[in-house]
Coordinates of C-alpha atoms in Angstrom, one line a residue:
M1 CA 8.2 -7.8 15.7
K2 CA 9.7 -8.4 12.3
L3 CA 8.9 -6.6 9.2
S4 CA 8.6 -7.6 5.6
P5 CA 7.5 -5.7 2.6
H6 CA 3.8 -6.4 1.7
R7 CA 3.4 -4.4 -1.4
I8 CA 3.8 -0.9 -2.7
L9 CA 0.7 1.2 -3.6
S10 CA 1.0 3.8 -6.4
A11 CA -1.8 6.0 -5.0
V12 CA 0.2 7.0 -2.2
S13 CA 3.8 5.6 -1.5
L14 CA 2.7 3.4 1.5
V15 CA 5.2 2.3 4.4
L16 CA 4.8 0.0 7.4
F17 CA 7.0 -0.4 10.3
A18 CA 7.1 -1.5 14.1
A19 CA 6.3 1.7 15.9
A20 CA 8.6 2.9 18.4
P21 CA 7.5 5.0 21.4
L22 CA 8.5 8.6 20.9
V23 CA 11.2 8.8 23.3
A24 CA 13.4 11.9 23.6
Q25 CA 17.0 11.6 22.5
N26 CA 19.6 12.0 25.4
S27 CA 21.1 15.3 25.3
S28 CA 22.3 18.0 27.7
S29 CA 22.6 20.9 25.0
S30 CA 19.8 23.0 26.4
N31 CA 17.2 23.3 29.2
A32 CA 14.5 22.3 26.6
E33 CA 16.1 19.2 25.8
A34 CA 16.2 18.4 29.5
A35 CA 12.6 19.1 29.8
A36 CA 11.9 16.7 26.9
Q37 CA 12.8 13.8 29.1
T38 CA 9.9 14.4 31.3
A39 CA 7.3 15.6 28.6
P40 CA 7.1 12.9 25.9
V41 CA 4.9 13.6 23.0
Q42 CA 1.4 12.4 23.8
R43 CA 0.2 9.4 21.6
R44 CA -3.4 10.3 20.6
G45 CA -5.3 7.3 19.8
V46 CA -8.0 7.7 17.1
E47 CA -11.0 6.1 18.9
A48 CA -12.5 4.4 15.7
A49 CA -10.8 1.0 16.4
G50 CA -9.3 1.1 20.0
S51 CA -5.4 0.5 20.2
A52 CA -5.6 -0.8 16.7
V53 CA -5.7 2.7 15.3
T54 CA -3.5 5.5 16.3
L55 CA -2.5 9.2 15.3
E56 CA 0.8 10.5 16.4
T57 CA 4.2 12.3 15.7
S58 CA 7.4 10.8 15.6
E59 CA 11.0 12.6 16.1
Q60 CA 12.7 10.2 13.9
M61 CA 10.4 11.2 10.9
F62 CA 10.9 14.9 11.9
T63 CA 14.8 14.5 11.8
V64 CA 14.7 12.9 8.2
A65 CA 12.0 15.4 7.0
A66 CA 14.1 18.2 8.4
A67 CA 17.3 16.9 6.5
L68 CA 15.5 16.9 3.3
N69 CA 14.2 20.5 3.8
T70 CA 17.6 21.8 4.5
C71 CA 19.0 20.0 1.3
G72 CA 16.4 21.6 -1.1
Y73 CA 13.2 19.8 -0.4
D74 CA 10.5 22.7 -1.1
A75 CA 7.6 20.7 -2.2
G76 CA 4.3 22.1 -0.8
L77 CA 6.0 24.8 1.1
A78 CA 3.5 27.5 0.4
E79 CA 0.5 25.1 1.6
S80 CA 2.3 23.8 4.8
L81 CA 1.5 24.5 8.2
P82 CA 3.5 27.6 9.4
V83 CA 5.7 25.4 11.9
R84 CA 7.5 24.1 8.8
S85 CA 8.9 27.6 7.6
A86 CA 9.8 28.4 11.2
V87 CA 11.9 25.3 11.7
R88 CA 13.6 25.8 8.4
R89 CA 14.6 29.3 9.5
E90 CA 15.8 28.1 12.8
I91 CA 17.8 25.1 11.2
A92 CA 19.4 27.6 8.7
D93 CA 20.3 29.9 11.5
Q94 CA 21.9 27.1 13.6
T95 CA 23.6 25.7 10.6
A96 CA 25.4 29.1 9.8
N97 CA 26.2 29.9 13.6
V98 CA 27.3 26.6 15.2
D99 CA 30.9 25.2 14.8
G100 CA 30.8 22.5 12.2
G101 CA 27.4 23.2 11.0
L102 CA 28.0 24.2 7.3
P103 CA 30.5 21.2 6.9
A104 CA 28.0 18.8 8.3
Q105 CA 25.2 20.2 6.1
R106 CA 27.3 20.1 2.9
A107 CA 28.2 16.3 3.5
L108 CA 24.6 15.4 4.3
C109 CA 23.2 17.3 1.2
G110 CA 25.7 15.8 -1.0
Y111 CA 24.6 12.4 -0.1
I112 CA 20.9 13.1 -0.5
Q113 CA 21.4 14.7 -3.9
S114 CA 23.6 12.1 -5.2
H115 CA 20.7 9.3 -4.3
Q116 CA 17.7 11.1 -5.8
L117 CA 15.3 9.0 -7.4
P118 CA 12.6 10.2 -10.1
G119 CA 9.1 11.6 -8.9
S120 CA 7.6 10.3 -5.6
Q121 CA 10.1 7.6 -5.3
N122 CA 12.6 10.1 -3.8
L123 CA 10.7 11.0 -0.9
A124 CA 9.5 7.5 -0.4
Q125 CA 12.9 6.1 0.1
F126 CA 13.6 8.5 2.9
V127 CA 10.3 8.2 4.6
S128 CA 10.6 4.3 4.5
L129 CA 14.1 4.5 6.2
A130 CA 12.8 6.9 8.8
L131 CA 10.1 4.2 9.9
F132 CA 13.0 1.9 10.5
L133 CA 14.8 4.1 12.9
S134 CA 15.2 4.2 16.8
P135 CA 15.0 7.4 18.8
D136 CA 18.9 7.6 18.5
L137 CA 18.8 7.1 14.6
Q138 CA 20.1 3.7 14.6
L139 CA 18.4 1.0 12.5
S140 CA 15.9 -0.6 14.6
F141 CA 15.9 -3.8 12.5
P142 CA 18.5 -5.7 10.7
E143 CA 19.1 -4.5 7.3
N144 CA 17.9 -7.8 5.6
E145 CA 14.5 -7.3 7.1
M146 CA 14.2 -3.7 5.4
P147 CA 12.6 -2.6 2.0
P148 CA 14.9 -2.1 -0.8
D149 CA 14.0 1.6 -1.2
A150 CA 15.2 2.2 2.3
L151 CA 18.4 0.3 1.9
N152 CA 19.1 2.5 -0.9
V153 CA 19.9 5.4 1.3
V154 CA 20.8 3.5 4.6
N155 CA 24.4 5.0 4.6
V156 CA 23.0 8.5 5.1
L157 CA 22.7 7.7 8.8
P158 CA 26.1 8.5 9.9
L159 CA 25.9 12.0 8.2
L160 CA 22.3 12.5 9.4
R161 CA 23.5 11.8 12.9
T162 CA 26.4 14.2 12.7
W163 CA 24.4 16.9 11.2
A164 CA 21.5 16.5 13.8
S165 CA 23.9 16.5 16.8
T166 CA 26.0 19.4 15.3
I167 CA 23.1 21.9 15.1
H168 CA 21.2 20.6 18.0
L169 CA 18.1 19.5 16.1
H170 CA 16.6 17.7 19.0
A171 CA 16.2 21.0 20.9
I172 CA 14.4 22.5 17.8
F173 CA 12.1 19.6 17.8
V174 CA 11.4 20.2 21.5
Q175 CA 10.9 23.9 20.9
H176 CA 8.1 23.2 18.4
R177 CA 6.6 20.3 20.3
A178 CA 3.4 22.4 21.1
D179 CA 3.1 23.1 17.3
Y180 CA 3.1 19.4 16.5
E181 CA 0.6 18.8 19.3
Q182 CA -1.7 21.7 17.7
A183 CA -1.4 19.9 14.3
V184 CA -2.6 16.6 15.7
L185 CA -5.4 18.4 17.4
Q186 CA -6.3 20.0 14.1
V187 CA -6.7 16.7 12.3
H188 CA -7.8 14.4 15.2
D189 CA -11.5 14.7 15.2
T190 CA -11.7 14.9 11.5
V191 CA -9.7 11.6 11.1
T192 CA -11.7 10.0 13.9
R193 CA -15.0 11.0 12.1
M194 CA -13.8 9.6 8.8
L195 CA -12.6 6.3 10.3
L196 CA -16.0 5.9 12.1
E197 CA -18.2 6.6 9.1
T198 CA -16.2 4.2 7.2
N199 CA -16.5 1.5 9.7
A200 CA -20.3 2.4 9.8
Y201 CA -20.8 1.9 6.1
L202 CA -18.9 -1.3 6.1
H203 CA -20.9 -2.4 9.2
Q204 CA -17.6 -3.1 10.8
P205 CA -17.5 -3.1 14.5
A206 CA -15.4 -0.1 16.0
T207 CA -13.9 -1.9 18.9
V208 CA -12.6 -5.2 17.1
Y209 CA -8.7 -5.6 17.5
D210 CA -7.4 -8.3 15.8
G211 CA -3.7 -8.1 16.0
R212 CA -3.2 -5.6 13.2
R213 CA -2.6 -1.8 13.4
F214 CA -3.4 1.3 11.4
L215 CA -1.1 4.2 12.4
V216 CA -1.1 7.7 11.1
L217 CA 2.0 9.6 11.5
L218 CA 1.7 13.3 11.1
E219 CA 4.6 15.3 9.8
P220 CA 4.3 18.8 9.1
M221 CA 7.7 19.2 7.5
L222 CA 6.5 17.1 4.5
S223 CA 4.5 18.3 1.6
P224 CA 0.8 18.1 2.2
E225 CA 0.5 16.7 -1.4
A226 CA 2.5 13.6 -0.7
A227 CA 0.9 11.0 1.5
N228 CA 3.3 8.1 2.0
A229 CA 2.1 4.8 3.1
R230 CA 3.7 1.2 3.5
I231 CA 2.3 -2.2 4.4
Y232 CA 4.6 -4.6 6.2
G233 CA 3.0 -7.8 7.6
T234 CA -0.2 -6.8 9.3
D235 CA 0.4 -3.3 9.9
Y236 CA -0.5 -0.5 7.9
F237 CA 1.1 3.0 8.4
V238 CA 0.4 6.3 6.7
V239 CA 2.7 9.3 6.8
L240 CA 1.1 12.5 5.7
S241 CA 1.0 16.2 6.5
A242 CA -1.8 18.8 7.0
T243 CA -2.1 21.9 4.9
R244 CA -3.2 25.4 6.1
P245 CA -7.0 25.3 6.7
Q246 CA -8.4 26.2 3.2
A247 CA -11.6 27.9 2.4
D248 CA -12.0 26.1 -1.0
A249 CA -11.7 22.5 0.4
K250 CA -14.4 20.1 -0.6
T251 CA -16.1 19.5 2.7
E252 CA -16.2 21.5 5.8
A253 CA -14.1 18.7 7.8
M254 CA -11.4 18.9 5.2
R255 CA -11.4 22.7 5.4
K256 CA -11.0 22.7 9.3
A257 CA -8.5 19.8 9.3
G258 CA -6.5 20.9 6.0
L259 CA -6.1 17.1 5.2
H260 CA -6.5 15.3 1.8
L261 CA -9.0 12.8 3.3
E262 CA -9.4 10.8 0.1
E263 CA -5.9 9.3 0.1
L264 CA -6.1 8.4 3.8
R265 CA -9.6 6.8 3.5
H266 CA -8.5 4.8 0.5
I267 CA -5.6 3.2 2.7
Y268 CA -8.0 2.7 5.7
L269 CA -10.4 0.7 3.4
L270 CA -7.6 -1.3 2.2
Y271 CA -6.7 -2.1 5.9
E272 CA -10.3 -3.1 6.5
I273 CA -11.0 -5.1 3.1
D274 CA -7.6 -6.9 2.8
P275 CA -8.2 -9.6 5.3
I276 CA -11.8 -10.0 3.9
I277 CA -10.5 -10.6 0.4
Y278 CA -7.5 -12.6 1.4
A279 CA -9.4 -15.0 3.7
R280 CA -11.0 -16.2 0.3
A281 CA -7.7 -16.0 -1.8
S282 CA -8.2 -19.6 -2.9
S283 CA -11.7 -18.9 -4.2
T284 CA -10.6 -15.8 -6.3
A285 CA -8.8 -17.9 -8.9
R286 CA -12.0 -18.4 -10.8
L287 CA -11.8 -14.6 -11.7
L288 CA -8.4 -14.9 -13.4
P289 CA -10.2 -14.5 -16.8
I290 CA -11.1 -10.9 -15.9
L291 CA -7.3 -10.1 -15.8
K292 CA -7.1 -11.0 -19.4
T293 CA -9.5 -8.1 -20.2
V294 CA -7.2 -5.5 -18.6
Q295 CA -3.9 -6.3 -20.0
D296 CA -4.0 -3.2 -22.1
A297 CA -5.6 -1.1 -19.5
P298 CA -3.6 1.9 -18.1
I299 CA -3.1 0.4 -14.7
D300 CA 0.1 -0.9 -13.0
F301 CA 1.6 -4.3 -13.9
L302 CA 0.9 -5.6 -10.4
Y303 CA -2.9 -5.3 -10.9
K304 CA -2.9 -6.9 -14.3
N305 CA -1.5 -10.1 -12.7
D306 CA -2.6 -10.3 -9.1
V307 CA -6.3 -11.1 -9.1
N308 CA -6.6 -10.4 -5.3
A309 CA -4.9 -7.1 -5.6
F310 CA -7.1 -6.0 -8.5
L311 CA -10.4 -7.3 -7.0
T312 CA -9.6 -5.3 -3.7
E313 CA -9.0 -2.1 -5.7
C314 CA -12.1 -2.5 -7.7
L315 CA -14.0 -3.1 -4.7
I316 CA -12.5 0.2 -3.0
K317 CA -13.4 2.3 -6.1
A318 CA -16.9 1.0 -5.9
I319 CA -17.1 2.0 -2.0
E320 CA -15.7 5.5 -2.8
A321 CA -18.1 6.0 -5.6
R322 CA -21.1 4.9 -3.3
T323 CA -20.2 7.3 -0.6
M324 CA -18.5 10.0 -2.5
D325 CA -19.4 13.8 -2.0
T326 CA -21.3 14.6 -5.2
G327 CA -21.1 18.1 -4.6
I328 CA -25.1 18.3 -4.5
E329 CA -26.7 19.6 -1.3
K330 CA -28.9 16.9 0.4
P331 CA -32.3 18.3 1.6
S332 CA -32.6 18.6 5.4
R333 CA -35.4 17.2 7.4
K334 CA -35.3 20.3 9.5
A335 CA -38.0 23.0 8.9
N336 CA -36.8 26.4 7.8
G337 CA -37.4 29.2 10.4
K338 CA -41.1 28.9 11.6
E339 CA -42.3 26.8 8.7
R340 CA -43.7 23.4 9.7
F341 CA -41.9 20.4 8.3
D342 CA -43.5 19.2 5.1
P343 CA -42.8 15.5 4.8
T344 CA -44.3 15.4 1.2
G345 CA -42.0 18.2 0.0
Y346 CA -39.1 16.7 1.7
N347 CA -39.6 13.3 0.2
I348 CA -39.9 14.9 -3.3
A349 CA -36.7 16.8 -2.8
L350 CA -34.9 13.7 -1.4
Q351 CA -35.8 11.8 -4.5
D352 CA -34.7 14.6 -6.7
Y353 CA -31.3 14.6 -4.8
E354 CA -30.9 10.9 -5.1
R355 CA -31.6 10.8 -8.7
R356 CA -29.1 13.7 -9.4
A357 CA -26.5 12.3 -6.9
E358 CA -26.8 8.9 -8.6
V359 CA -26.0 10.4 -12.1
V360 CA -22.7 11.9 -10.4
R361 CA -21.8 8.6 -9.0
R362 CA -22.4 6.7 -12.0
Q363 CA -20.0 9.1 -13.9
Q364 CA -17.4 8.4 -11.4
V365 CA -18.0 4.6 -11.9
I366 CA -17.6 4.8 -15.7
R367 CA -14.3 6.9 -15.2
D368 CA -13.2 4.1 -12.9
M369 CA -14.0 1.5 -15.5
R370 CA -12.4 3.3 -18.3
S371 CA -9.3 3.7 -16.2
G372 CA -9.0 -0.1 -16.0
W373 CA -10.9 -1.1 -12.8
V374 CA -13.3 -2.9 -14.9
L375 CA -15.1 -4.7 -11.8
T376 CA -16.1 -1.3 -10.1
Q377 CA -19.6 -1.4 -11.6
Y378 CA -20.2 -5.1 -10.6
F379 CA -19.4 -4.1 -7.1
Y380 CA -21.2 -0.8 -7.2
D381 CA -24.4 -2.5 -8.2
K382 CA -24.0 -5.2 -5.5
L383 CA -23.3 -2.8 -2.7
S384 CA -26.4 -0.9 -3.5
T385 CA -28.3 -3.9 -2.5
Q386 CA -26.2 -4.5 0.5
D387 CA -26.8 -0.9 1.5
R388 CA -30.6 -1.4 1.4
E389 CA -30.4 -4.6 3.4
G390 CA -27.7 -3.5 5.9
I391 CA -25.6 -6.6 5.3
S392 CA -21.9 -6.2 6.2
L393 CA -19.0 -6.5 3.7
K394 CA -17.7 -9.4 5.4
E395 CA -20.9 -11.3 5.4
S396 CA -21.5 -10.5 1.8
M397 CA -18.0 -11.1 0.4
G398 CA -18.6 -14.7 -0.3
E399 CA -21.6 -14.1 -2.6
L400 CA -19.7 -11.2 -4.3
V401 CA -16.9 -13.7 -5.3
Y402 CA -19.1 -16.7 -5.8
G403 CA -21.9 -15.1 -7.5
M404 CA -20.2 -13.4 -10.1
D405 CA -21.0 -14.8 -13.8
V406 CA -17.3 -14.5 -14.8
P407 CA -17.6 -15.3 -18.6
A408 CA -20.5 -12.7 -18.8
E409 CA -18.5 -10.2 -16.7
A410 CA -15.3 -10.8 -18.8
S411 CA -17.3 -10.6 -22.1
R412 CA -18.6 -7.2 -20.9
D413 CA -15.3 -5.9 -19.9
K414 CA -13.5 -6.7 -23.2
K415 CA -15.7 -4.0 -24.6
I416 CA -14.7 -1.1 -22.3
P417 CA -12.6 1.6 -24.3
F418 CA -9.8 2.4 -21.9
F419 CA -8.6 6.1 -21.3
D420 CA -5.1 6.7 -23.0
E421 CA -2.5 6.6 -20.1
N422 CA -2.0 10.4 -20.4
S423 CA -5.9 11.1 -20.2
P424 CA -6.7 13.8 -17.5
E425 CA -9.7 11.6 -16.6
L426 CA -7.6 8.6 -15.8
V427 CA -8.1 7.4 -12.0
G428 CA -5.2 5.8 -10.3
V429 CA -5.4 3.7 -7.1
S430 CA -5.4 6.5 -4.5
G431 CA -9.0 7.2 -4.7
S432 CA -11.5 9.1 -6.9
G433 CA -9.7 11.5 -8.9
A434 CA -6.7 11.5 -6.6
S435 CA -3.1 10.6 -7.8
T436 CA 0.2 9.5 -6.4
T437 CA 1.6 12.8 -5.1
R438 CA -0.3 15.5 -6.8
R439 CA -4.1 16.0 -6.5
G440 CA -5.9 16.4 -9.9
K441 CA -3.4 14.7 -12.0
A442 CA -3.5 10.9 -12.5
V443 CA -0.9 8.2 -12.0
K444 CA 1.0 7.4 -15.1
P445 CA 1.9 3.7 -15.1
Q446 CA 5.7 3.3 -15.1
P447 CA 7.3 1.2 -17.9
L448 CA 7.8 -2.5 -17.1
T449 CA 11.4 -3.6 -16.1
A450 CA 13.0 -6.4 -17.8
M451 CA 11.9 -8.9 -14.9
D452 CA 8.4 -7.5 -15.1
Q453 CA 8.3 -8.6 -18.7
A454 CA 9.8 -11.9 -17.9
E455 CA 7.1 -12.6 -15.3
L456 CA 4.3 -11.5 -17.9
K457 CA 5.9 -13.9 -20.5
L458 CA 6.1 -16.7 -18.0
Q459 CA 2.6 -16.3 -17.2
Q460 CA 1.5 -16.3 -20.8
G461 CA 3.6 -19.5 -21.3
D462 CA 6.4 -18.0 -23.1
R463 CA 9.3 -19.8 -21.3
V464 CA 11.8 -19.2 -23.9
G465 CA 11.1 -15.5 -23.7
A466 CA 11.1 -15.4 -20.2
A467 CA 14.4 -17.3 -19.8
D468 CA 16.0 -15.0 -22.3
L469 CA 15.1 -11.8 -20.2
A470 CA 16.2 -13.6 -17.1
E471 CA 19.6 -14.6 -18.6
K472 CA 20.5 -11.3 -19.9
E473 CA 19.6 -9.9 -16.5
L474 CA 21.9 -12.3 -14.7
A475 CA 24.7 -11.7 -17.2
A476 CA 24.5 -8.1 -16.2
H477 CA 23.7 -8.6 -12.4
P478 CA 24.6 -12.0 -11.3
D479 CA 23.0 -11.6 -7.9
S480 CA 19.6 -10.5 -9.4
T481 CA 17.1 -12.6 -7.0
S482 CA 14.1 -11.8 -9.3
A483 CA 16.0 -13.2 -12.3
M484 CA 17.1 -16.3 -10.4
Y485 CA 13.5 -16.8 -9.4
V486 CA 12.2 -16.8 -12.8
M487 CA 14.9 -19.3 -13.9
A488 CA 14.2 -21.5 -10.9
R489 CA 10.5 -21.8 -12.0
I490 CA 11.5 -22.3 -15.5
H491 CA 13.7 -25.2 -14.5
L492 CA 10.5 -26.6 -12.6
M493 CA 8.4 -26.3 -15.7
Q494 CA 11.0 -28.0 -18.0
R495 CA 11.3 -30.9 -15.4
E496 CA 14.8 -29.9 -14.4
P497 CA 14.5 -30.5 -10.6
Q498 CA 18.1 -30.4 -9.5
E499 CA 18.7 -27.2 -11.3
A500 CA 15.6 -25.7 -9.9
F501 CA 16.6 -27.0 -6.3
D502 CA 20.0 -25.4 -6.6
T503 CA 18.7 -22.0 -7.7
F504 CA 16.1 -21.9 -4.9
E505 CA 18.9 -22.7 -2.4
K506 CA 21.0 -20.0 -3.8
I507 CA 17.9 -17.4 -3.4
I508 CA 17.5 -18.4 0.0
A509 CA 21.3 -18.0 0.8
T510 CA 21.8 -14.8 -0.9
G511 CA 18.5 -13.2 -1.5
K512 CA 17.5 -9.9 0.3
D513 CA 13.8 -9.8 -1.0
T514 CA 12.0 -11.7 1.8
R515 CA 9.0 -12.4 -0.1
T516 CA 11.0 -14.3 -2.8
V517 CA 13.0 -16.1 -0.2
A518 CA 9.8 -17.2 1.4
W519 CA 8.4 -18.5 -1.7
S520 CA 11.6 -20.2 -2.5
H521 CA 11.2 -22.1 0.9
V522 CA 7.6 -23.0 -0.1
Y523 CA 8.9 -24.4 -3.4
L524 CA 11.8 -26.4 -2.0
G525 CA 9.1 -27.9 0.6
R526 CA 6.9 -28.9 -2.4
M527 CA 10.0 -30.6 -4.1
Y528 CA 10.8 -32.5 -0.9
D529 CA 7.1 -33.6 -0.9
T530 CA 7.1 -34.7 -4.4
A531 CA 10.4 -36.1 -4.7
L532 CA 10.2 -39.2 -7.2
A533 CA 13.0 -41.2 -5.4
Q534 CA 11.9 -40.7 -1.7
P535 CA 9.8 -37.9 -0.6
D536 CA 11.0 -36.4 2.7
R537 CA 8.3 -34.9 4.7
T538 CA 10.7 -33.9 7.6
K539 CA 12.7 -31.6 5.2
A540 CA 9.5 -30.4 3.6
T541 CA 8.0 -29.3 6.9
A542 CA 11.3 -27.6 7.8
E543 CA 10.9 -25.6 4.6
Y544 CA 7.3 -24.7 5.3
K545 CA 8.2 -23.6 8.8
A546 CA 11.1 -21.5 7.4
A547 CA 8.8 -19.7 5.0
L548 CA 6.5 -19.0 8.0
A549 CA 9.4 -17.6 10.0
M550 CA 10.2 -15.1 7.4
P551 CA 9.4 -11.5 8.7
G552 CA 6.2 -10.0 7.9
I553 CA 4.6 -13.2 6.2
Q554 CA 2.0 -12.3 3.8
P555 CA -1.1 -13.9 3.3
D556 CA -0.7 -15.8 0.3
V557 CA 2.9 -17.1 1.2
Q558 CA 1.4 -18.0 4.8
A559 CA -1.4 -19.9 3.2
A560 CA 0.7 -21.9 1.1
A561 CA 3.2 -22.7 3.7
E562 CA 0.5 -23.5 6.3
Q563 CA -1.3 -25.9 3.8
G564 CA 2.1 -27.4 3.1
L565 CA 2.3 -28.1 7.1
K566 CA -1.2 -29.3 7.1
Q567 CA -0.7 -32.0 4.3
A568 CA 2.0 -33.0 1.9
F569 CA 1.8 -31.2 -1.4
A570 CA 0.7 -33.3 -4.2
V571 CA 1.2 -32.7 -7.9
P572 CA -2.3 -32.0 -9.4
Q573 CA -3.7 -35.3 -11.2
R574 CA -4.2 -34.9 -15.0
A575 CA -7.3 -36.1 -16.7
A576 CA -7.2 -39.3 -18.5
H577 CA -7.9 -37.5 -21.8
P578 CA -6.5 -33.9 -21.0
A579 CA -7.4 -30.9 -23.1
P580 CA -5.1 -29.2 -25.3
A581 CA -2.4 -27.7 -23.0
Q582 CA -2.9 -24.2 -22.0
P583 CA 0.0 -21.7 -21.0
N584 CA 1.7 -23.0 -18.0
D585 CA -0.3 -26.2 -18.0
D586 CA 2.7 -28.3 -17.0
D587 CA 3.5 -25.7 -14.0
D588 CA 2.7 -28.4 -11.4
I589 CA 4.6 -27.5 -8.3
D590 CA 3.8 -23.8 -9.1
A591 CA 0.2 -24.6 -9.5
I592 CA -1.2 -22.7 -6.4
T593 CA 0.4 -19.4 -7.3
R594 CA 1.9 -17.6 -10.3
K595 CA 4.7 -15.4 -9.4
Q596 CA 4.0 -11.6 -9.4
K597 CA 6.9 -10.0 -7.7
E598 CA 6.2 -7.5 -5.0
S599 CA 8.9 -4.9 -5.6
Y600 CA 8.2 -4.0 -9.3
Q601 CA 8.4 -0.4 -8.6
P602 CA 9.9 1.0 -5.4
N603 CA 7.1 3.7 -5.0
Q604 CA 4.3 1.2 -5.4
E605 CA 3.9 -1.3 -2.7
K606 CA 0.9 -3.1 -3.1
K607 CA -1.4 -5.7 -1.9
P608 CA -0.3 -9.1 -0.6
Q609 CA 0.4 -11.4 -3.7
Q610 CA 2.8 -13.9 -4.4

């Protein structure tokens, strides 16, 4: 199975890969290692969706996390399970007492410290790399199929292998295998219950397997405050750690499991809702005016320019508000002691509960709206009707999209006073009140890169400004795929087909961003289909097939390529008396999608988008 970046979420740094079986490394350094050959770690499935959903551990992830710990990674140590401190002590003892231990550690830590990135991006790049490793710590996929953040630290692998072998790290992992199994047992029932309850709310059958996967990797050596997730292709992976069970957790389930379930549930909702939204991707274009109302909102650039990603996030916010723990005790139907059940009193108490709980939920919706997720209220109200009628989200999605009065909604949304980006009330993408890496503190949107700004200018019709930024980027970085992609589309808009063609071909030949390469194939296919001199359908279909063959094809690219195979692309016909030109009005070949790059920020992989 091949992989390709799908998107980066800022709520949790999200990562996806092709799962390798947990096979013990070959070694004869100890009896424990020999025992590992016959006692593989059990893969414990989470029953909510059969084989599509699993909960397990990975020795590759353990090895990378252990390396980070030995090189100064102390985040969340006090809240971590006891096994983390025990492993750290044993690693320190081994490093000090075996021949070559200290030199191997110094070399490893020197590399790790020289490749640090700010904030959660630093951990994300190593987690991303770990997901692409085989049990012998070799890359399980070619480098050109790996995400950019993992490539940033790929050269740590020789140092990592030397260090792990020198201190017999595999033996340490085997020694603590029971602790890892116990950690899985601690969270298993809670995760299962959360998935089942989510499926029940969505009216989603629990046994449907559609070829996609949702895998939860538990790694106690990482901070419990930093859930990491990635999406590649059709697979969703979440890497997280459990805390020591806490008495002050919001719910009994969270207290027992020591998990931050809000982040995990958020990603699972994304897993369930993604295919529903993207099955109607062509229909959501009518909602584009909504994006104009959030250009000044404190949300990430991707969500301001990808209507499907924005739509999905608002819908998830609404579901989270509808199902949130309000902190208000719900009345029970059970009688107290010997007292007889009083249906009248119960109904009065239930109505009072619903009234007070609704106030709390509406307050959350307001926070979501003021944080930039302006469609939350629309979806919240629609979901209340759906809840009463027992309609599944899949069945009602068409009505949610087609039934929206877009002008009225946009007019209302323009009046929403957004929070300042530093406001403690700001709600990020990881769930109600949650954040990227630290609970209780909202995600601060990162500043736009030069190419982010170029994309924005291009979508606003400012070709001159976009070209200026792209040319400056190319002057500084001649191999910048994103800058070349901007220039290629500007050439198309300016009726310079040969320049556009040559640039797209250069992207395909040299680009490492598989998403941009795939779209370049699509554009070349459209150019062959619409060539004025002589359309070449054979070459066009070859380009569409090349796009579909790219690893981890994403829904929007796939839809464009499949449409190209189905019928030749045709330049949209203009009206006999066209209205005054709008921004990008002459962007014919780029009519289906407008570029929003997937890798705006290495720690924010997001929904499929062009």
